[in-house]
């Protein structure tokens, strides 16, 4: 996944100085993989990003689903999303089975998609800004005390 | 030096070195004998002498769980396996006609393939150096056949190259090499590299460029019958009066660059992607099935582990029967837990804070495989593609052609899509029907007969499989440094194993080598207790 984004990363690093040499996850190697680089690009608007990426697990209605553990968490009506830092960190760094998107998405895209999820599936209308994403992306992921999000 | 020694056998020599210099010296010696460098596998674990009555609980019936159970059983342990699904094998899985796939959200597909046809929705190929997997295939009687990896006659497609017209792999690779060697020869002839290399090396390199790139007398890469002998002909050589071949025309440098063919040149050079590659006859699931013949009687299916505890006397796993709702607790002296970290992160487990943190630090990537059954092997008959892969920069990423049953009549199954990354999320987020539609639409760009030939399709979106919610664990250098040893360590009476506890992520070899390491250490621990 991070391989796909490599050329874009260079552009991003130039544009967002804060990320050059920052905490972008290193590329993974050696696993079984198809072997080509698709030309598909992530969208820029929050809703399209949700449909392209998030609903692969969280489902179109953002209600998640049952699994062998506690399942895919619902994003709709999820009180954790009140905390912007929490949701940005989950998207950027990953956590548990949740993939890290720091290598695939730009801070602008993370801001757009988290704003969409917080406002459309929850009642948190204030937008997530690129600066807020930059702050979390450059720092360590926050440690939650409980295992309650999963 | 070893060639001079005739008296001791290799084995006794190695044993001697092992005693004298420890395992590193032994490993290095094995390497210089040509044995070990390509695999850490040095034979199955030789566990014996389990204490009478000692027991081990194994969680998960994938490759790691099945292998652990098999070796522990042979060592004399009382073993029980708990498995969430109604089937065994975990990611080692083959879908055949009549099988069903249910995903998160409830969508259920029933596979409609003809008898003998199948899709491997997860693992599908075994590199020659995955010696652990090859060993167990041999020991358990799983018959292997070649898996066609590199096919020079398959296509490379990019919407932005050659007006979107798919090109043969062979033509683009030869053109790429030709243009690069022409430029290199030019630089050498102009003296641009005289500071960097000696006169002798310059001469050798020029010869190499001419031969590697098939350059003409003026060191240029141009269409000729010599070039056609590599990239193919407009009219191939034949017999009789019209036997003379007609050369094909080379593509220009910028067209070739647009195709990004170097991605695939590099791909086939990766250690894990090189020939010789194998697949089990009849589907990858045959490996899981072969283990189940040995340990099937120890497995409780439909058993979802909900809580894992331990104390100084033993381990316990609380479970709920996924079918009947019945609950229970399984107990044993020790535990091998192979539940994927994506799921284990959601199950209370009594281990150290460091191991808990390690379990939660392992995001899982996503992937999709789409199987398309076609009425006939048009890719063989019309395109002369026998196995291997065609690549596209569309979301489906590739089309892979079956490595067996060549020339046979009747329906055959193509792998109609296998993306990771964004393409995988995009296709996973669709309904199963929409995925098939996308695979047909995108595949038609490479093979116009796709829709006419299509019979049945099935897709597996890994992030929607309830028992794993992803494809494979994704480590980074940072998470390896912070968490890997904590994940692998024995914690009281519990050890974790699986693909995620290895440096061979997303390969069965990783699951297998991790299991061998885990049961070996656990056995030592049990004997010491
Ligand atoms: C798309 C794809 C392509 C791949 N390609 C290849 C390839 O070509 N070659 C190759 O060698 N490898 C390949 N791999 C990797 C390979 O499949 C894995 O590395 C290997 O199969 C993992 O085995 P495992 O035993 O670690 O885990 P799994 O096989 O996932 O076993 C874990 C088991 O735990 C069970 N479980 C989960 N939750 C619970 C619970 N709560 N209670 C009880 N049981 C539970 C699961 O149902 C599962 O059966 C591929 C994988 C994927 C997904």
XYZ file of C-alpha atoms and ligand atoms in Angstrom:
732
model
C 0.000 0.000 0.000
C 2.745 2.391 0.924
C 4.497 1.388 -2.287
C 1.593 2.647 -4.335
C 1.891 6.029 -2.719
C 5.644 6.419 -3.048
C 5.805 8.969 -5.878
C 3.114 11.030 -4.210
C 4.960 10.950 -0.934
C 7.826 12.878 -2.439
C 5.486 15.619 -3.607
C 3.768 15.686 -0.248
C 6.993 15.872 1.650
C 7.916 18.923 -0.363
C 4.523 20.533 0.148
C 4.103 19.783 3.827
C 7.515 20.404 5.286
C 6.409 19.114 8.657
C 6.247 15.581 7.247
C 9.658 15.360 5.662
C 11.456 12.794 7.806
C 8.405 12.622 10.036
C 6.599 9.524 11.223
C 5.399 8.110 7.945
C 5.326 4.346 8.209
C 8.166 2.643 6.374
C 7.403 0.508 3.340
C 6.593 -3.153 3.873
C 8.554 -5.657 1.867
C 8.537 -9.260 0.733
C 4.889 -10.188 1.301
C 2.738 -11.826 -1.352
C 1.396 -9.039 -3.508
C 0.098 -8.516 -7.003
C 3.216 -6.716 -8.224
C 1.927 -3.731 -10.117
C 1.216 -0.154 -9.184
C -2.347 0.843 -9.892
C -2.989 4.323 -11.213
C -6.097 4.704 -9.036
C -5.850 7.707 -6.730
C -7.713 8.508 -3.539
C -10.407 11.173 -3.917
C -10.152 14.583 -2.270
C -13.664 14.989 -0.865
C -14.620 13.367 2.446
C -17.661 11.513 1.218
C -15.883 9.981 -1.795
C -12.969 8.977 0.406
C -15.367 7.263 2.782
C -16.885 5.316 -0.101
C -13.514 4.478 -1.663
C -11.825 3.329 1.525
C -13.664 3.314 4.866
C -16.756 1.402 3.821
C -14.575 -1.572 2.867
C -14.744 -2.442 6.590
C -17.032 -0.005 8.368
C -19.776 -0.595 5.741
C -21.768 2.000 3.755
C -23.980 2.815 6.753
C -20.916 3.169 9.055
C -22.448 0.633 11.424
C -19.528 -1.817 11.209
C -20.267 -5.494 11.705
C -19.838 -8.704 13.635
C -16.490 -10.493 13.779
C -14.592 -13.205 15.658
C -13.647 -10.609 18.260
C -15.895 -7.648 18.942
C -16.092 -6.980 15.205
C -15.629 -3.887 13.055
C -16.523 -0.913 15.254
C -19.426 1.306 14.213
C -18.416 4.851 13.293
C -22.016 6.056 13.321
C -22.985 7.315 16.751
C -19.495 6.651 18.143
C -18.715 8.890 21.117
C -14.956 8.440 20.658
C -15.174 10.530 17.532
C -15.866 13.613 19.617
C -12.111 13.641 20.209
C -10.446 14.839 17.000
C -7.004 13.739 18.139
C -8.311 10.234 18.687
C -9.850 9.864 15.250
C -6.915 11.464 13.417
C -4.461 9.159 15.185
C -6.537 6.069 14.363
C -6.605 6.972 10.690
C -2.978 8.070 10.419
C -1.236 5.443 12.559
C -3.745 2.579 12.606
C -4.561 0.607 15.730
C -5.414 -3.042 16.269
C -6.639 -4.342 12.930
C -7.319 -0.806 11.624
C -4.824 -0.093 8.834
C -2.569 2.956 8.979
C -3.409 5.459 6.265
C -0.504 7.825 6.829
C 1.222 6.294 3.831
C -1.786 6.406 1.503
C -3.530 9.699 2.312
C -2.357 13.298 2.542
C -3.131 15.399 5.640
C -5.735 17.205 3.518
C -7.458 13.918 2.719
C -7.361 12.772 6.344
C -8.884 16.087 7.395
C -11.603 15.746 4.751
C -12.588 12.174 5.588
C -12.537 12.625 9.371
C -14.632 15.783 9.006
C -17.127 13.806 6.932
C -17.358 10.882 9.350
C -17.688 13.161 12.382
C -20.380 15.356 10.838
C -22.306 12.955 8.613
C -22.519 9.877 10.858
C -22.257 11.819 14.137
C -23.184 15.260 15.390
C -19.717 16.854 15.505
C -19.933 19.564 12.856
C -16.676 21.473 13.490
C -14.239 20.541 10.707
C -10.934 18.785 11.290
C -8.149 21.003 9.948
C -4.926 20.095 8.163
C -2.990 21.660 11.052
C -4.739 19.368 13.511
C -3.832 16.372 11.367
C -0.225 17.555 11.092
C 0.080 17.775 14.857
C -1.067 14.204 15.460
C 0.748 12.772 12.472
C 4.064 14.087 13.710
C 3.649 13.022 17.316
C 3.249 9.632 18.935
C -0.135 7.900 18.671
C -2.202 8.521 21.812
C -2.476 5.589 24.201
C -6.017 4.821 25.244
C -6.303 3.147 28.617
C -9.213 0.856 27.793
C -9.778 -1.562 24.958
C -13.209 -0.066 24.482
C -12.977 1.067 20.888
C -12.753 -2.448 19.593
C 38.112 -25.727 2.216
C 35.426 -28.284 2.960
C 35.952 -29.907 -0.388
C 39.290 -31.273 0.874
C 37.674 -33.093 3.753
C 36.548 -36.462 2.578
C 36.399 -38.440 5.795
C 33.483 -36.992 7.828
C 30.047 -36.787 6.238
C 28.506 -33.335 5.855
C 26.104 -34.056 8.686
C 28.735 -35.122 11.191
C 30.925 -32.247 10.119
C 28.099 -29.834 10.784
C 27.432 -31.403 14.157
C 31.110 -30.989 15.000
C 31.113 -27.345 13.983
C 27.876 -26.812 15.896
C 29.413 -28.197 19.089
C 32.617 -26.253 18.682
C 31.331 -22.881 17.531
C 27.694 -22.678 18.537
C 24.740 -22.278 16.258
C 25.932 -19.179 14.427
C 29.124 -20.928 13.339
C 27.031 -23.901 12.285
C 24.678 -21.676 10.335
C 27.563 -20.009 8.541
C 29.112 -23.362 7.775
C 25.829 -24.646 6.370
C 25.632 -21.551 4.246
C 29.046 -22.158 2.754
C 27.994 -25.718 2.009
C 25.119 -24.266 0.054
C 22.427 -25.607 2.365
C 20.964 -22.918 4.498
C 21.203 -19.472 2.985
C 17.870 -19.561 1.208
C 15.850 -20.839 4.167
C 16.054 -20.899 7.961
C 14.397 -24.316 7.882
C 16.653 -27.122 9.068
C 14.116 -29.915 9.358
C 10.919 -30.332 11.358
C 11.196 -29.895 15.124
C 12.297 -33.046 16.902
C 10.223 -32.771 20.027
C 9.977 -35.827 22.212
C 9.399 -36.878 25.777
C 6.458 -34.721 26.749
C 5.594 -35.241 30.403
C 2.793 -37.806 30.722
C -0.584 -36.108 30.638
C 0.812 -32.679 29.725
C -1.664 -30.744 27.595
C -1.671 -27.846 25.132
C -4.600 -25.784 23.912
C -4.188 -24.454 20.361
C -6.332 -21.506 19.264
C -7.002 -21.251 15.526
C -6.840 -23.977 12.860
C -4.822 -22.156 10.189
C -1.379 -23.324 9.071
C 0.254 -22.165 12.325
C -2.337 -23.845 14.551
C -2.489 -27.085 12.560
C 1.296 -27.418 12.364
C 1.670 -26.686 16.084
C -0.964 -29.258 16.981
C 0.583 -31.874 14.692
C 4.082 -31.525 16.131
C 2.890 -31.314 19.751
C 0.695 -34.369 19.263
C 3.670 -36.297 17.870
C 5.705 -35.206 20.907
C 3.132 -36.798 23.196
C 1.046 -33.843 24.340
C -2.703 -33.961 24.793
C -3.833 -31.336 22.270
C -7.128 -29.573 21.631
C -7.752 -26.983 18.892
C -10.519 -24.389 19.036
C -11.520 -22.824 15.712
C -14.046 -20.027 15.179
C -15.057 -20.982 11.658
C -17.049 -23.984 10.490
C -14.066 -24.905 8.324
C -10.362 -25.556 8.889
C -7.287 -24.032 7.236
C -7.739 -20.349 8.058
C -6.283 -18.306 5.215
C -5.186 -21.574 3.563
C -8.420 -21.857 1.612
C -9.767 -23.079 -1.702
C -13.255 -22.250 -2.977
C -14.997 -24.842 -5.152
C -18.476 -25.211 -6.603
C -21.105 -25.321 -3.842
C -18.968 -23.561 -1.214
C -20.352 -20.416 0.367
C -18.645 -17.201 1.470
C -20.362 -14.932 3.974
C -18.897 -11.541 4.730
C -19.351 -8.861 7.359
C -22.641 -7.194 6.513
C -24.225 -10.554 5.716
C -23.726 -10.790 1.954
C -23.446 -14.483 1.066
C -22.129 -15.894 -2.200
C -22.460 -19.482 -3.337
C -19.690 -20.558 -5.662
C -21.097 -21.776 -8.977
C -17.925 -23.199 -10.538
C -17.955 -26.455 -12.487
C -16.455 -29.559 -10.843
C -12.645 -29.383 -10.752
C -12.540 -25.597 -10.988
C -11.486 -23.511 -8.008
C -10.235 -20.179 -6.694
C -7.513 -19.818 -4.073
C -8.804 -16.635 -2.420
C -5.752 -16.363 -0.160
C -2.393 -18.090 -0.634
C -1.823 -19.404 -4.148
C 1.925 -19.821 -4.734
C 4.920 -21.357 -2.975
C 8.427 -20.156 -3.862
C 11.067 -22.911 -4.130
C 12.896 -21.619 -1.056
C 9.893 -21.895 1.260
C 11.441 -25.112 2.434
C 9.227 -25.513 5.500
C 6.050 -25.554 3.457
C 7.626 -27.776 0.814
C 8.775 -30.151 3.551
C 5.283 -30.532 5.041
C 3.757 -30.972 1.574
C 6.197 -33.828 1.086
C 5.666 -35.324 4.559
C 1.866 -35.115 4.312
C 1.616 -36.251 0.704
C 0.387 -33.014 -0.880
C 1.164 -33.187 -4.571
C 2.686 -30.024 -6.033
C 2.733 -28.787 -9.613
C 4.455 -25.790 -11.229
C 2.864 -22.375 -10.760
C 3.613 -20.247 -13.801
C 4.972 -16.958 -12.572
C 6.749 -14.994 -15.327
C 5.006 -15.214 -18.705
C 6.713 -13.081 -21.338
C 3.672 -13.327 -23.573
C 1.211 -11.901 -21.034
C 0.119 -8.265 -21.206
C 1.061 -5.046 -19.518
C -1.670 -2.441 -19.686
C -1.656 1.176 -18.658
C -4.370 3.654 -19.549
C -1.627 6.233 -20.067
C 0.647 4.218 -22.364
C 0.169 3.173 -26.004
C -3.258 4.804 -26.098
C -4.452 2.280 -23.538
C -3.634 -0.713 -25.758
C -2.185 -3.667 -23.807
C 1.380 -4.606 -24.806
C 3.171 -7.921 -24.502
C 5.504 -8.115 -21.509
C 8.297 -9.406 -23.776
C 8.184 -6.422 -26.155
C 8.282 -3.805 -23.411
C 11.112 -5.476 -21.501
C 13.264 -5.858 -24.622
C 12.538 -2.264 -25.667
C 13.335 -0.960 -22.182
C 16.653 -2.824 -22.071
C 17.440 -1.679 -25.629
C 16.828 2.007 -25.025
C 18.661 2.031 -21.711
C 21.669 0.294 -23.224
C 21.703 2.712 -26.171
C 21.819 5.673 -23.783
C 24.473 4.003 -21.681
C 26.547 3.279 -24.790
C 26.151 6.903 -25.857
C 27.370 8.155 -22.502
C 30.317 5.766 -22.629
C 31.218 6.680 -26.218
C 31.101 10.384 -25.370
C 33.490 9.798 -22.487
C 30.891 10.965 -19.968
C 31.863 8.176 -17.559
C 35.631 8.212 -18.103
C 36.167 9.616 -14.608
C 34.099 6.851 -13.035
C 35.402 3.688 -14.675
C 38.653 2.264 -16.016
C 39.355 1.967 -19.728
C 39.090 -1.831 -19.553
C 35.757 -1.751 -17.768
C 34.483 0.812 -20.259
C 35.270 -1.554 -23.134
C 33.603 -4.484 -21.384
C 30.563 -2.397 -20.540
C 30.221 -1.280 -24.154
C 30.265 -4.892 -25.275
C 27.696 -5.696 -22.611
C 25.396 -2.883 -23.733
C 25.625 -3.984 -27.375
C 24.837 -7.600 -26.537
C 22.298 -7.013 -23.741
C 20.445 -4.300 -25.646
C 20.938 -5.825 -29.148
C 22.342 -2.512 -30.462
C 23.102 -1.993 -34.150
C 26.486 -1.128 -35.719
C 26.194 2.505 -34.650
C 25.269 1.476 -31.086
C 21.620 2.371 -31.576
C 18.524 0.410 -30.618
C 16.630 0.027 -33.881
C 14.241 -2.497 -35.425
C 16.058 -5.466 -36.892
C 15.716 -9.185 -37.191
C 18.193 -9.555 -34.307
C 16.015 -7.440 -32.065
C 12.976 -9.373 -33.291
C 14.680 -12.583 -32.184
C 13.998 -11.277 -28.666
C 10.892 -9.124 -28.854
C 9.015 -11.178 -31.451
C 8.130 -10.815 -35.128
C 5.551 -9.277 -37.384
C 5.715 -12.641 -39.141
C 7.253 -15.473 -37.174
C 9.749 -17.849 -38.811
C 8.126 -20.772 -40.629
C 8.822 -23.485 -43.176
C 8.859 -23.601 -46.924
C 8.726 -20.754 -49.386
C 7.278 -18.178 -47.028
C 9.468 -19.238 -44.120
C 11.464 -16.036 -43.738
C 10.509 -14.007 -40.658
C 9.589 -10.345 -40.771
C 10.950 -8.209 -37.931
C 8.672 -6.280 -35.608
C 9.137 -2.546 -34.981
C 10.527 -1.312 -31.693
C 8.614 1.197 -29.591
C 9.970 4.648 -28.817
C 11.591 5.363 -25.467
C 8.874 7.633 -24.108
C 6.087 5.163 -24.887
C 8.040 2.468 -23.104
C 8.614 4.736 -20.114
C 4.887 5.521 -19.940
C 4.197 1.821 -19.399
C 6.408 1.801 -16.263
C 7.568 -1.664 -17.259
C 10.442 -1.414 -14.751
C 7.896 -2.061 -11.964
C 7.377 -5.544 -13.324
C 11.017 -6.177 -14.184
C 11.694 -5.445 -10.514
C 8.741 -7.504 -9.313
C 9.955 -10.691 -10.980
C 13.433 -10.120 -9.557
C 12.158 -10.103 -5.976
C 13.455 -13.037 -4.004
C 9.973 -14.288 -3.134
C 8.685 -13.891 -6.696
C 11.315 -15.861 -8.591
C 10.832 -19.170 -10.343
C 10.560 -22.002 -9.518
C 7.122 -21.528 -7.987
C 4.693 -24.298 -6.978
C 1.014 -24.818 -6.193
C -0.757 -27.839 -4.692
C -2.734 -29.852 -7.246
C -6.439 -29.213 -6.724
C -6.030 -26.025 -4.697
C -3.950 -24.517 -1.880
C -6.513 -25.784 0.634
C -5.103 -29.287 0.105
C -2.309 -28.402 2.542
C -4.726 -27.542 5.345
C -6.742 -30.651 4.480
C -3.611 -32.818 4.751
C -2.868 -31.525 8.262
C -6.507 -32.091 9.206
C -6.146 -35.764 8.255
C -3.618 -35.954 11.102
C -5.179 -33.675 13.724
C -8.814 -33.291 12.643
C -10.026 -35.319 15.621
C -8.569 -32.673 17.956
C -10.486 -29.721 16.470
C -13.660 -28.132 17.809
C -15.183 -26.004 15.007
C -17.601 -23.046 15.309
C -15.899 -22.222 18.578
C -15.298 -18.560 19.147
C -12.757 -17.846 21.863
C -13.906 -14.853 23.893
C -11.435 -14.639 26.775
C -7.968 -16.023 27.519
C -6.594 -16.391 31.045
C -3.703 -18.132 32.809
C -2.343 -18.748 36.283
C 0.579 -20.752 37.657
C -1.304 -24.013 37.109
C -2.572 -23.651 33.571
C -4.385 -21.755 30.844
C -8.065 -21.321 30.046
C -9.988 -20.163 26.981
C -13.625 -19.213 27.359
C -15.634 -19.871 24.227
C -19.063 -19.506 22.692
C -20.384 -21.895 20.077
C -21.058 -19.724 17.043
C -23.915 -22.000 15.961
C -25.701 -23.011 19.158
C -24.715 -20.213 21.545
C -23.459 -22.820 24.025
C -20.581 -21.537 26.172
C -17.704 -23.316 27.847
C -14.143 -23.123 29.062
C -11.272 -25.173 27.674
C -8.296 -25.753 29.973
C -4.774 -27.044 29.490
C -1.260 -26.727 30.863
C -0.060 -24.511 28.005
C -1.385 -22.554 25.043
C -0.356 -21.773 21.467
C -2.540 -18.889 20.304
C -2.590 -18.330 16.518
C -5.602 -16.008 16.375
C -4.716 -13.132 13.994
C -3.675 -9.984 15.880
C -6.528 -8.029 14.282
C -8.950 -10.268 16.195
C -6.775 -10.968 19.243
C -6.576 -7.205 19.865
C -10.308 -7.411 20.619
C -10.188 -10.390 22.980
C -9.244 -10.005 26.661
C -6.005 -11.939 27.149
C -4.037 -12.263 30.351
C -0.507 -11.429 29.233
C 1.993 -8.677 30.066
C 1.297 -5.058 29.170
C 4.161 -5.213 26.668
C 2.596 -8.156 24.833
C -0.825 -6.500 24.887
C 0.718 -3.385 23.336
C 2.442 -5.517 20.691
C -0.843 -7.237 19.771
C -2.547 -3.867 19.331
C 0.275 -2.379 17.283
C -0.353 -4.560 14.253
C -2.636 -3.052 11.624
C -3.851 -5.430 8.899
C -3.778 -4.494 5.237
C -6.531 -5.374 2.814
C -6.800 -7.359 -0.351
C -9.425 -8.789 -2.665
C -9.424 -11.768 -4.966
C -12.011 -12.213 -7.680
C -12.482 -15.536 -9.446
C -14.153 -15.533 -12.869
C -15.217 -18.747 -14.513
C -15.106 -18.478 -18.311
C -16.701 -20.800 -20.867
C -13.385 -21.617 -22.522
C -9.659 -20.926 -22.350
C -9.723 -18.099 -24.891
C -6.515 -16.691 -23.350
C -4.727 -19.843 -24.475
C -6.435 -20.353 -27.815
C -6.488 -16.783 -29.042
C -3.729 -15.011 -27.078
C -1.318 -17.922 -26.518
C -1.063 -17.105 -22.837
C -0.494 -20.239 -20.774
C -0.395 -19.319 -17.084
C 1.287 -16.261 -15.596
C -0.136 -12.793 -15.083
C -1.192 -9.781 -17.135
C -0.920 -6.481 -15.298
C -3.050 -3.369 -15.523
C -2.969 -0.067 -13.683
C -6.729 -0.288 -13.092
C -8.008 -1.180 -9.614
C -8.079 -4.948 -10.338
C -4.276 -4.833 -10.778
C -3.913 -8.101 -12.623
C -5.477 -11.010 -14.416
C -3.862 -14.335 -13.633
C -4.254 -17.359 -15.871
C -4.559 -20.915 -14.531
C -1.264 -22.818 -14.221
C -2.884 -26.182 -14.856
C -5.282 -27.889 -17.218
C -3.664 -26.322 -20.287
C -5.501 -26.983 -23.560
C -8.435 -28.584 -21.783
C -11.955 -27.972 -23.058
C -14.734 -26.622 -20.912
C -14.910 -23.827 -18.380
C -11.825 -22.564 -16.557
C -11.281 -20.000 -13.799
C -9.264 -16.815 -14.131
C -8.116 -14.733 -11.210
C -9.900 -11.619 -12.388
C -8.494 -9.202 -9.819
C -5.964 -9.114 -6.985
C -5.342 -5.629 -5.637
C -3.741 -4.439 -2.430
C -3.877 -0.825 -1.242
C -6.462 1.579 -2.564
C -7.773 -0.757 -5.255
C -8.451 -3.358 -2.550
C -10.442 -0.924 -0.418
C -12.377 0.287 -3.452
C -13.387 -3.220 -4.517
C -14.020 -4.440 -0.945
C -16.419 -1.559 -0.358
C -18.665 -2.797 -3.172
C -21.320 -5.490 -3.046
C -20.148 -8.878 -4.387
C -22.228 -8.321 -7.567
C -20.644 -4.916 -8.163
C -17.141 -6.391 -7.700
C -17.789 -8.933 -10.447
C -19.168 -6.210 -12.691
C -16.029 -4.100 -12.116
C -13.747 -7.064 -12.756
C -15.559 -7.727 -16.045
C -15.476 -4.086 -17.083
C -11.803 -3.629 -16.305
C -10.779 -7.043 -17.623
C -12.538 -6.380 -20.940
C -9.876 -3.772 -21.627
C -7.340 -6.600 -21.899
C -9.567 -9.310 -23.361
C -12.537 -8.131 -25.414
C -14.282 -11.528 -25.179
C -14.589 -11.287 -21.381
C -18.332 -10.642 -21.174
C -19.279 -13.186 -23.836
C -17.220 -15.865 -22.137
C -18.199 -15.120 -18.530
C -20.164 -17.761 -16.602
C -19.817 -17.379 -12.814
C -17.872 -15.232 -10.379
C -16.953 -15.102 -6.713
C -14.985 -12.566 -4.697
C -13.357 -12.549 -1.291
C -12.863 -9.126 0.287
C -10.409 -9.863 3.071
C -11.309 -6.868 5.215
C -14.869 -8.229 5.335
C -13.940 -11.707 6.528
C -15.238 -11.780 10.127
C -12.472 -14.100 11.357
C -9.603 -11.836 10.342
C -10.947 -8.461 9.159
C -7.954 -7.954 6.883
C -5.374 -9.726 4.805
C -2.097 -9.803 6.722
C -0.302 -8.020 9.550
C 1.617 -4.968 8.470
C 4.778 -4.265 10.408
C 6.985 -1.227 10.012
C 10.627 -0.901 11.018
C 9.459 1.162 13.973
C 6.878 -1.356 15.168
C 9.324 -4.231 14.660
C 11.839 -2.453 16.898
C 9.288 -1.615 19.558
C 7.134 -4.758 19.622
C 8.373 -7.811 17.708
C 10.295 -9.540 20.505
C 7.481 -8.781 22.945
C 5.007 -10.441 20.600
C 7.165 -13.555 20.153
C 8.214 -14.099 23.790
C 6.639 -16.806 25.947
C 4.397 -15.170 28.528
C 3.861 -17.512 31.462
C 2.176 -20.471 29.787
C 1.130 -18.757 26.574
C 2.981 -18.374 23.289
C 1.673 -16.663 20.158
C 2.323 -18.004 16.658
C 1.246 -17.211 13.111
C 2.165 -15.204 10.075
C 2.111 -12.077 12.246
C 4.876 -13.447 14.507
C 7.421 -13.743 11.715
C 9.652 -11.805 9.374
C 7.933 -13.678 6.520
C 4.693 -11.733 6.765
C 1.872 -12.748 4.463
C 3.463 -16.046 3.541
C 2.514 -19.463 4.854
C 6.247 -19.986 5.397
C 6.016 -17.266 8.059
C 3.115 -19.010 9.804
C 4.950 -22.354 9.645
C 8.371 -21.154 10.832
C 6.713 -19.162 13.589
C 4.814 -22.268 14.727
C 7.952 -24.414 14.752
C 9.804 -21.813 16.807
C 6.861 -21.426 19.198
C 6.323 -25.146 19.889
C 10.057 -25.738 20.244
C 10.347 -23.055 22.921
C 7.109 -24.131 24.587
C 8.318 -27.731 24.781
C 11.544 -26.591 26.480
C 9.480 -24.472 28.852
C 7.186 -27.423 29.610
C 10.084 -29.753 30.338
C 11.665 -27.142 32.613
C 8.430 -26.538 34.543
C -4.830 -12.532 -0.395
C -3.723 -13.338 0.229
C -2.708 -13.880 -0.569
C -1.697 -14.639 0.001
N -0.783 -15.240 -0.825
C 0.090 -16.142 -0.299
C 0.858 -16.979 -1.159
O 0.767 -16.911 -2.383
N 1.697 -17.891 -0.591
C 1.792 -18.043 0.765
O 2.542 -18.897 1.225
N 1.068 -17.244 1.603
C 0.214 -16.317 1.101
N -0.593 -15.587 1.930
C -0.339 -15.605 3.384
C -0.868 -16.838 4.102
O -2.204 -17.063 3.774
C -0.766 -16.621 5.614
O 0.526 -16.164 5.965
C -1.030 -17.896 6.423
O -2.024 -18.676 5.826
C -1.423 -17.490 7.838
O -1.614 -18.612 8.656
P -1.918 -18.412 10.204
O -2.064 -19.766 10.790
O -0.903 -17.490 10.795
O -3.282 -17.593 10.284
P -4.753 -18.011 9.785
O -4.689 -18.932 8.654
O -5.487 -16.739 9.588
O -5.362 -18.812 11.028
C -5.947 -18.183 12.124
C -7.199 -18.934 12.534
O -7.711 -18.363 13.744
C -9.122 -18.430 13.683
N -9.730 -17.499 14.634
C -9.889 -16.161 14.517
N -10.532 -15.669 15.585
C -10.783 -16.700 16.425
C -11.421 -16.808 17.692
N -11.925 -15.739 18.341
N -11.521 -18.037 18.257
C -11.015 -19.135 17.626
N -10.399 -19.077 16.434
C -10.280 -17.871 15.827
C -9.413 -18.083 12.250
O -10.710 -18.451 11.860
C -8.316 -18.836 11.503
O -8.739 -20.119 11.116
C -1.643 -14.826 1.394
C -2.647 -14.281 2.202
C -3.691 -13.564 1.634
C -4.791 -13.056 2.518
